[in-house]
CSV table of C-alpha atoms in Angstrom, one decimal:
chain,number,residue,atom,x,y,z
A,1,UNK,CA,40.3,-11.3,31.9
A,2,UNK,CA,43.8,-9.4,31.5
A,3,UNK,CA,44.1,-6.5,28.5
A,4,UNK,CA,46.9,-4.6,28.0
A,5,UNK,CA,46.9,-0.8,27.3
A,6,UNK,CA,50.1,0.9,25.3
A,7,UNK,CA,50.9,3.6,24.4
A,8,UNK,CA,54.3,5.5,23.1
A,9,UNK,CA,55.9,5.7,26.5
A,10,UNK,CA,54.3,3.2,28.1
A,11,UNK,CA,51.7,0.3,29.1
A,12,UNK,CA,49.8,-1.0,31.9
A,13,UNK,CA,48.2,-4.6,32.3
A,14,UNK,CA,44.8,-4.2,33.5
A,15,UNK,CA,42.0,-7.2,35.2
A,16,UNK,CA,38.3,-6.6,33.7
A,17,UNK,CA,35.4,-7.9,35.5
A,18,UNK,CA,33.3,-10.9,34.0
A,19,UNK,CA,30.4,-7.7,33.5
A,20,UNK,CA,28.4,-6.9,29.9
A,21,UNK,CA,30.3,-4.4,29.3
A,22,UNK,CA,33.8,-6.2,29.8
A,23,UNK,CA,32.8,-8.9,27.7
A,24,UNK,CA,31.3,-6.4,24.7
A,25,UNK,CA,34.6,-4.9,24.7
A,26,UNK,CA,36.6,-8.1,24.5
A,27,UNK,CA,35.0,-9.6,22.0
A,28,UNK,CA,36.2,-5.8,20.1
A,29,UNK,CA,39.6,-6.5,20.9
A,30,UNK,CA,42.3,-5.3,19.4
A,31,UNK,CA,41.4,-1.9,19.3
A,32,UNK,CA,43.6,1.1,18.5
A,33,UNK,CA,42.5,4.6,19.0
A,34,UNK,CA,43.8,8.2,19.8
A,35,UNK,CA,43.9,9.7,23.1
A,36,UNK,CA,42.2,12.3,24.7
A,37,UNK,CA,43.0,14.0,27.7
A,38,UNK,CA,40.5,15.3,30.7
A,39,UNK,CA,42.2,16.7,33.5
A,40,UNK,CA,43.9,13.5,34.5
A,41,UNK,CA,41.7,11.1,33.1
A,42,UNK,CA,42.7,9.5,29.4
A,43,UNK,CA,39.6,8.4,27.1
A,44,UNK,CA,39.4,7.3,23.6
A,45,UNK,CA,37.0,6.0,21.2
A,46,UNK,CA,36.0,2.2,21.6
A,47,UNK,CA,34.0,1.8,18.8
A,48,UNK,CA,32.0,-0.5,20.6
A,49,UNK,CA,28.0,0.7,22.1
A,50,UNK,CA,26.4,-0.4,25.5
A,51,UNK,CA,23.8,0.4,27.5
A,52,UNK,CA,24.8,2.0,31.0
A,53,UNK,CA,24.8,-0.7,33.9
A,54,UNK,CA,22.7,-0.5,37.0
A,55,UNK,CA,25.9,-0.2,39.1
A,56,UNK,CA,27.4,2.6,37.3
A,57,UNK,CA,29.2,5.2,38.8
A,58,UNK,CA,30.4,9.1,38.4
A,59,UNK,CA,33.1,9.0,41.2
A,60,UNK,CA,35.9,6.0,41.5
A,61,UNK,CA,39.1,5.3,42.9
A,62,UNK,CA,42.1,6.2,40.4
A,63,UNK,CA,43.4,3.1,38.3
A,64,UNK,CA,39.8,2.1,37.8
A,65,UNK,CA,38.8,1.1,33.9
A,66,UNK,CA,35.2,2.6,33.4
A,67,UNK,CA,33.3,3.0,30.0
A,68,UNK,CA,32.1,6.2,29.1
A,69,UNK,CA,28.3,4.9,27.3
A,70,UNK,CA,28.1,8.5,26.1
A,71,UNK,CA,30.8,8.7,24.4
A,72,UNK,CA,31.5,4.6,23.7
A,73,UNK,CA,35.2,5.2,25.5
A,74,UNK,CA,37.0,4.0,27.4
A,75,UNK,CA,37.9,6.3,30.2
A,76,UNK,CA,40.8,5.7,32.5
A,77,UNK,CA,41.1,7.9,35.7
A,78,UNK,CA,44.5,8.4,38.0
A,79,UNK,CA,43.8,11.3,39.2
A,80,UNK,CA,41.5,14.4,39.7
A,81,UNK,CA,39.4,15.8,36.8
A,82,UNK,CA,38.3,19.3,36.1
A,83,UNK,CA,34.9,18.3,38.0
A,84,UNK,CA,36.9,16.4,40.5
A,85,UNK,CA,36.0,18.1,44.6
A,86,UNK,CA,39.2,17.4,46.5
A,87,UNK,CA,41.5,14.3,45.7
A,88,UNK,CA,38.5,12.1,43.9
A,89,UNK,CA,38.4,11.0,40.5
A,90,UNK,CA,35.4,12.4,39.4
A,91,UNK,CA,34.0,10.8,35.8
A,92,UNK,CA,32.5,13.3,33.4
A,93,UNK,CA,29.0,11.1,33.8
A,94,UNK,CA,28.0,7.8,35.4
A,95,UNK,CA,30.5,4.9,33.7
A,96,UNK,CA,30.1,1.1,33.6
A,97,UNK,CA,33.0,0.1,36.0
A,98,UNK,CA,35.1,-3.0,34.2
A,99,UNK,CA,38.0,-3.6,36.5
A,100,UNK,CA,41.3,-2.0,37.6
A,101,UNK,CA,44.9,-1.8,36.5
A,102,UNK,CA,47.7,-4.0,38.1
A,103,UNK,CA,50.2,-1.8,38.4
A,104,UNK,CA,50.7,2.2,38.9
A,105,UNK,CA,47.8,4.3,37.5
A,106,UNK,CA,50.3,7.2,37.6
A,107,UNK,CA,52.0,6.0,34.2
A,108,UNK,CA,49.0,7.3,32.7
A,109,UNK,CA,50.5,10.5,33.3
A,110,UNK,CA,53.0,9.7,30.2
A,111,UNK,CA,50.2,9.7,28.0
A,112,UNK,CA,49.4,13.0,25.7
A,113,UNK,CA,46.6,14.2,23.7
A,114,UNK,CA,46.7,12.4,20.2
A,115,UNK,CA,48.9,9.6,21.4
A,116,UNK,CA,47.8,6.1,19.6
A,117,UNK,CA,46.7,4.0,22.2
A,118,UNK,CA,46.0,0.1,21.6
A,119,UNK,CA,44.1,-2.2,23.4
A,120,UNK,CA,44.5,-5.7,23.5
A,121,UNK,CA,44.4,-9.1,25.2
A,122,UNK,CA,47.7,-9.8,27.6
């Protein structure tokens, strides 16, 4: 399944996994929400609640789409966090892992706190 994430300077086209989690969150779509910033991770508010996966997991390569169950966000890692130990993208807890973005996590790095961010199908 493709979703696309904008926001005021940019997008990104990102591939979600057939998991619960991906498929609790599509069926939410469109969602529009404000960003938050964590080191260089962006999250926002889903609106949508799920239980934690037995796969989660707390560290992940950057680009990776993960769902924060704690905090029903989305949370989208491209670089190091405050928690981060060297170049890793450490998560704030373990996160459901939903897919990966198709092109250059890095644009993420346009994003700033309070930007609207909208989430749909591509």
């Amino acid at each position: 399944m493709q979703i696309r994430i904008s926001w005021p300077a940019g997008q990104l086209t990102a591939t979600l996994d057939e998991t619960p989690t991906g498929k609790a969150l599509a069926e939410a779509l469109p969602i529009s929400a404000s960003a938050n910033l964590w080191g260089e991770e962006v999250y926002f508010d889903t609106g949508v609640s799920v239980a934690l996966e037995h796969d989660a997991q707390q560290v992940v390569a950057p680009g990776t789409i993960a769902f924060w169950t704690e905090g029903d966000a989305l949370a989208l890692p491209y670089g190091a966090t405050p928690i981060s130990r060297g170049g890793e993208s450490r998560l704030a807890s373990p996160c459901n892992i939903l897919g990966s973005f198709d092109g250059d996590p890095r644009l993420l790095s346009t994003v700033r706190e309070g930007d609207p961010v909208r989430v749909e199908l591509a």
